[in-house]
Amino acid sequence: MKTTTLKAGQSTDPTGPTGQLCDWLAGFDLGDAPASASERAKVLTLDGIACAIVGAQLPWSRTAAKIVQKFEGRGDCTIVGWGAKTSAPGAALLNGTFIQGFELDDYHPLGPLHSASVVLPALWAASEGDARVSGREFLQAALVGYEVGPRVGMALHGAQMLSRGWHSGAVFGTHAAAAAVGKLMRLDTARFEDALGLAGTQSAGLMAAQYEAMCKRMHHGFSARNGLYAAVLAEGGYTGIKRVFEREYGGFLSTFGEGHDPDASQITSGLGQRWEVERIVIKPYAAMGGIHSPLDALFDIGRQRALNADDIARIECDVSHAVFHHGWWVPERPLTPIGAQMNIGYALAVAAIDGAAMVAQFSPARIDADDIWALLAKVEVRHDPAFDLGGPVKRGQTRVAVTFTDGQRIVVERESSRAIESPQSSDEVAAKYRTLTDGLIDAPRQQAIEQMVRSLEEVEDVRELLVLLAPPAGAAFE
């Protein structure tokens, strides 16, 4: 085996995708990004905080928090919405679990992962050490995390991972967390290579967790914790897999993409010129991202004719392979909230009746209501192979048809969800933050968090933000 003598800070192969990415990470400055990318990173952070506050006191989050605190013990790092602290790994795990706790958080349409749920918890834990971390440093680190995760996902053809049974974001979320914390720690190129190698060897996540288990909520928390550890180990001189993306045997892409032609060029394509953070979608619905386009189509039909459950004879929905296999099975009672939020049929049924698909529609009491199950029996979901022909940019195509009891049939086709076609403005994201957190935290605290995040680069010490996030939050439902 060929060995190479490296200079300090040098990558093992500066021309390969791993080396190029690590070189960019080491040299990146917030000023290199356009104002639009920095602004999107700030509101993505605000949205992640809203999701964490909603998620902190959900029943399954309380179970996780009690177990992790008992196991990890007390520490120096904030557990959002609990008024308690634990170890850095424990806090990263729990806060990632909270953000991903109710399917309200962001997703990237081509490299599907929930970026805030892996990047923010890792950075929060890394920011509560002895050294002061400014808001500018935090934003800079968050931005590189938001860039790296989707790029690794696209190298694995994104949603194809879902079709194969992997929880995609949990597989490549470790790299996003490691890159973010590594930037906060000012790693050089060589140490970034170690951090990404250590991140890749900790990647995992099985999509069967979407049915009955609590652990789907925790997958991105695992990635946040593991990415944090990857950066900390690399900073301390512990070496990771070199050239982790391009290794032919046992490398990240060759193993997770075995037999599926992974494309390593996606990792650095347009790096520093095309900003993936600007393509990350802020969710308008509390459901899996692939269900958003069908929901939009259903609401489009509702604008043509009022949707009354007694007047509906049938609802048909056609989707791509990735969305079908990720979001359809014949549901049975009892259905858990995670199952309801991942199931196309349930989401369409409750949205048709309630005219909404947010927190209340996926509470246990609403899920068990008879009117939902009566309409759910009339929903048919199918895979349309034609929707697979456009590649990953077309996976959000859908066709929804509602047949009414008087014989009228209204059909709407969409290329993608409305949130992809027309991303929310910063003010609209802030409005979502306020809607989600109303009643869970008091108004002065709510306003202070929003103001601090929207002017994050002016904050002198990020621990000021964590002080606001720490006190107990209310419960969205019991």
Coordinates of C-alpha atoms in Angstrom, one line a residue, residues 84-372:
A84 CA -31.8 21.0 33.2
K85 CA -28.3 20.2 31.9
T86 CA -26.5 17.0 31.1
S87 CA -23.3 15.9 29.3
A88 CA -22.5 17.4 25.9
P89 CA -23.2 14.1 24.0
G90 CA -26.5 13.6 26.0
A91 CA -27.6 17.2 25.2
A92 CA -26.8 16.8 21.5
L93 CA -28.8 13.5 21.5
L94 CA -31.8 14.9 23.2
N95 CA -32.0 18.3 21.5
G96 CA -31.7 16.6 18.1
T97 CA -34.5 14.2 19.2
F98 CA -36.7 17.2 20.2
I99 CA -36.2 19.1 16.9
Q100 CA -37.1 16.0 14.9
G101 CA -39.7 15.1 17.4
F102 CA -42.8 16.0 15.5
E103 CA -42.1 16.1 11.7
L104 CA -42.2 19.9 11.7
D105 CA -38.6 20.5 10.8
D106 CA -36.8 21.3 7.6
Y107 CA -35.8 19.0 4.8
H108 CA -33.7 19.2 1.6
P109 CA -35.7 18.0 -1.4
L110 CA -32.7 16.4 -3.2
G111 CA -30.5 15.3 -0.3
P112 CA -33.3 14.5 2.2
L113 CA -32.2 15.2 5.7
H114 CA -33.4 17.4 8.5
S115 CA -30.4 19.8 8.8
A116 CA -31.3 21.8 11.8
S117 CA -31.8 18.7 13.9
V118 CA -28.2 17.5 13.4
V119 CA -26.4 20.9 13.1
L120 CA -27.9 22.9 15.9
P121 CA -27.7 20.4 18.8
A122 CA -24.1 19.6 18.0
L123 CA -23.2 23.3 17.9
W124 CA -25.1 24.1 21.1
A125 CA -23.2 21.4 23.0
A126 CA -19.9 22.6 21.6
S127 CA -20.7 26.3 22.5
E128 CA -21.1 25.7 26.2
G129 CA -17.4 25.1 27.0
D130 CA -15.0 27.6 28.5
A131 CA -14.3 29.5 25.4
R132 CA -16.8 32.2 24.3
V133 CA -18.5 31.5 20.9
S134 CA -19.8 34.6 19.2
G135 CA -23.0 34.6 17.1
R136 CA -21.0 35.2 14.0
E137 CA -18.8 32.2 14.7
F138 CA -21.9 30.1 15.4
L139 CA -23.7 31.2 12.2
Q140 CA -20.5 30.5 10.1
A141 CA -20.3 27.0 11.6
A142 CA -24.1 26.4 11.1
L143 CA -23.9 27.5 7.5
V144 CA -21.2 25.0 6.6
G145 CA -23.2 22.2 8.3
Y146 CA -26.2 23.2 6.3
E147 CA -24.1 23.0 3.1
V148 CA -22.3 19.7 3.8
G149 CA -25.3 17.4 4.7
P150 CA -27.3 17.8 1.5
R151 CA -24.3 17.4 -0.7
V152 CA -23.3 14.1 0.8
G153 CA -27.0 13.1 0.5
M154 CA -27.0 14.0 -3.2
A155 CA -23.9 11.9 -3.8
L156 CA -26.0 8.9 -2.6
H157 CA -28.9 10.0 -4.9
G158 CA -30.9 11.4 -2.0
A159 CA -34.4 9.8 -1.9
Q160 CA -33.0 6.6 -3.4
M161 CA -31.8 5.8 0.1
L162 CA -35.4 5.9 1.4
S163 CA -36.5 3.5 -1.3
R164 CA -33.7 1.1 -0.1
G165 CA -34.9 1.3 3.5
W166 CA -32.2 3.7 4.9
H167 CA -33.3 6.7 7.0
S168 CA -31.4 9.0 4.7
G169 CA -30.8 11.9 6.9
A170 CA -29.5 9.8 9.7
V171 CA -27.0 8.2 7.3
F172 CA -25.4 11.5 6.1
G173 CA -26.4 13.8 9.0
T174 CA -23.2 12.9 10.9
H175 CA -21.1 14.7 8.3
A176 CA -23.2 17.9 8.7
A177 CA -22.7 17.9 12.5
A178 CA -19.0 17.1 12.2
A179 CA -18.4 19.8 9.7
A180 CA -20.3 22.4 11.8
V181 CA -18.5 21.6 15.0
G182 CA -15.2 21.3 13.2
K183 CA -15.6 24.8 11.9
L184 CA -16.4 26.1 15.4
M185 CA -13.1 24.4 16.5
R186 CA -11.1 25.9 13.6
L187 CA -9.9 22.5 12.3
D188 CA -7.4 22.6 9.5
T189 CA -7.8 20.6 6.3
A190 CA -6.2 17.4 7.7
R191 CA -8.3 17.4 10.9
F192 CA -11.4 18.0 8.9
E193 CA -10.6 14.9 6.9
D194 CA -10.3 13.0 10.1
A195 CA -13.6 14.4 11.4
L196 CA -15.5 13.5 8.2
G197 CA -13.9 10.0 8.3
L198 CA -15.0 9.5 12.0
A199 CA -18.5 10.8 11.1
G200 CA -18.9 8.4 8.2
T201 CA -18.0 5.4 10.2
Q202 CA -20.8 6.3 12.7
S203 CA -23.6 6.7 10.1
A204 CA -26.7 4.6 10.4
G205 CA -30.5 4.6 10.5
L206 CA -33.2 2.1 9.4
M207 CA -36.4 3.5 8.0
A208 CA -38.6 0.7 9.5
A209 CA -38.4 2.9 12.6
Q210 CA -41.3 5.0 11.0
Y211 CA -44.0 2.4 11.9
E212 CA -44.3 1.9 15.7
A213 CA -40.9 2.8 17.3
M214 CA -40.0 6.0 19.2
C215 CA -36.4 5.8 17.8
K216 CA -37.2 7.4 14.4
R217 CA -37.5 10.6 16.5
M218 CA -34.0 10.0 17.8
H219 CA -32.1 9.1 14.6
H220 CA -31.0 12.7 13.9
G221 CA -30.1 13.1 17.5
F222 CA -27.8 10.1 17.2
S223 CA -26.2 11.9 14.2
A224 CA -25.8 15.1 16.1
R225 CA -24.1 13.3 19.0
N226 CA -21.9 11.2 16.7
G227 CA -20.9 14.2 14.5
L228 CA -20.0 16.1 17.7
Y229 CA -17.8 13.3 18.8
A230 CA -16.2 13.0 15.4
A231 CA -15.1 16.7 15.5
V232 CA -13.9 16.5 19.1
L233 CA -11.9 13.4 18.5
A234 CA -10.3 14.9 15.3
E235 CA -9.5 18.1 17.1
G236 CA -7.7 16.1 19.8
G237 CA -5.6 14.2 17.2
Y238 CA -7.6 11.0 16.9
T239 CA -7.5 10.0 13.3
G240 CA -10.4 8.9 11.1
I241 CA -10.8 7.2 7.7
K242 CA -8.8 9.1 5.1
R243 CA -10.5 9.8 1.7
V244 CA -13.7 8.5 3.3
F245 CA -15.9 9.4 0.4
E246 CA -13.8 7.9 -2.4
R247 CA -12.5 4.8 -0.8
E248 CA -13.4 1.8 -3.0
Y249 CA -13.4 -0.8 -0.2
G250 CA -15.3 0.2 3.0
G251 CA -15.6 3.8 2.0
F252 CA -18.7 5.8 2.8
L253 CA -20.1 6.1 -0.8
S254 CA -18.9 2.6 -1.9
T255 CA -20.6 0.9 1.0
F256 CA -23.9 2.9 1.4
G257 CA -24.2 3.3 -2.3
E258 CA -23.1 -0.3 -3.2
G259 CA -24.7 -1.3 -6.6
H260 CA -26.4 2.1 -6.9
D261 CA -23.7 4.2 -8.7
P262 CA -23.0 6.9 -6.1
D263 CA -21.8 10.2 -7.6
A264 CA -18.9 11.7 -5.5
S265 CA -18.8 14.8 -7.7
Q266 CA -22.0 16.0 -6.1
I267 CA -20.1 16.7 -2.9
T268 CA -18.2 19.6 -4.4
S269 CA -20.3 20.5 -7.4
G270 CA -20.8 24.3 -7.2
L271 CA -19.2 24.4 -3.8
G272 CA -19.0 28.0 -2.7
Q273 CA -21.1 29.1 -5.6
R274 CA -24.4 27.3 -5.3
W275 CA -25.8 27.4 -1.7
E276 CA -27.7 24.4 -0.6
V277 CA -29.0 26.2 2.5
E278 CA -31.2 28.2 0.1
R279 CA -32.8 25.0 -1.2
I280 CA -33.6 23.7 2.3
V281 CA -37.4 23.6 2.7
I282 CA -39.2 24.9 5.8
K283 CA -42.2 22.7 6.4
P284 CA -45.7 24.2 6.4
Y285 CA -47.2 20.8 7.5
A286 CA -46.4 18.5 10.4
A287 CA -45.8 15.5 8.1
M288 CA -43.1 13.7 6.2
G289 CA -41.8 15.9 3.3
G290 CA -43.0 13.6 0.6
I291 CA -46.6 14.1 1.7
H292 CA -46.5 17.9 1.3
S293 CA -47.2 17.8 -2.5
P294 CA -50.2 15.5 -2.1
L295 CA -51.5 17.8 0.7
D296 CA -51.0 20.9 -1.5
A297 CA -53.0 19.1 -4.3
L298 CA -55.8 18.2 -1.9
F299 CA -56.1 21.8 -0.6
D300 CA -56.1 23.0 -4.3
I301 CA -59.1 20.7 -4.8
G302 CA -60.6 22.2 -1.6
R303 CA -60.4 25.6 -3.2
Q304 CA -62.5 24.4 -6.1
R305 CA -65.1 22.6 -4.0
A306 CA -65.6 22.4 -0.2
L307 CA -64.3 19.1 1.2
N308 CA -66.9 17.5 3.4
A309 CA -66.3 14.0 4.5
D310 CA -69.9 12.9 3.9
D311 CA -69.7 14.1 0.3
I312 CA -66.5 12.3 -0.5
A313 CA -66.7 8.9 -2.1
R314 CA -63.1 8.3 -2.9
I315 CA -59.6 10.0 -2.7
E316 CA -56.9 8.7 -5.0
C317 CA -53.3 9.7 -4.8
D318 CA -50.4 8.8 -7.2
V319 CA -46.8 9.4 -6.2
S320 CA -43.3 8.5 -7.1
H321 CA -41.5 5.3 -6.0
A322 CA -39.5 7.0 -3.2
V323 CA -42.6 8.7 -1.7
F324 CA -44.8 5.6 -2.1
H325 CA -42.4 3.3 -0.3
H326 CA -41.6 5.9 2.4
G327 CA -45.2 7.0 2.9
W328 CA -47.7 4.3 2.2
W329 CA -48.8 1.1 3.9
V330 CA -52.4 0.2 4.9
P331 CA -52.7 1.7 8.4
E332 CA -54.4 -0.1 11.2
R333 CA -55.5 1.0 14.6
P334 CA -53.9 1.8 16.9
L335 CA -51.7 4.2 14.8
T336 CA -48.9 6.1 16.5
P337 CA -48.3 9.8 15.8
I338 CA -45.1 8.9 14.0
G339 CA -47.0 6.4 11.8
A340 CA -49.7 9.0 11.1
Q341 CA -47.2 11.6 10.2
M342 CA -45.5 9.3 7.7
N343 CA -48.7 7.9 6.2
I344 CA -50.0 9.5 3.1
G345 CA -53.6 8.2 3.6
Y346 CA -53.9 9.4 7.1
A347 CA -52.6 12.8 6.3
L348 CA -55.0 13.2 3.4
A349 CA -57.9 12.0 5.4
V350 CA -57.4 14.3 8.4
A351 CA -56.5 17.3 6.1
A352 CA -59.7 16.8 4.2
I353 CA -61.8 16.9 7.4
D354 CA -59.9 19.5 9.4
G355 CA -58.6 21.7 6.6
A356 CA -55.2 21.6 8.2
A357 CA -52.2 19.3 8.8
M358 CA -50.4 20.7 11.8
V359 CA -49.8 19.7 15.4
A360 CA -53.4 19.2 16.5
Q361 CA -54.1 16.8 13.5
F362 CA -51.4 14.4 14.6
S363 CA -52.2 14.3 18.3
P364 CA -53.1 10.8 19.7
A365 CA -56.7 11.8 20.4
R366 CA -57.3 13.1 16.8
I367 CA -55.6 10.0 15.3
D368 CA -58.0 7.7 17.1
A369 CA -61.1 9.6 16.0
D370 CA -63.7 7.5 14.1
D371 CA -64.4 10.2 11.5
I372 CA -60.7 9.9 10.4

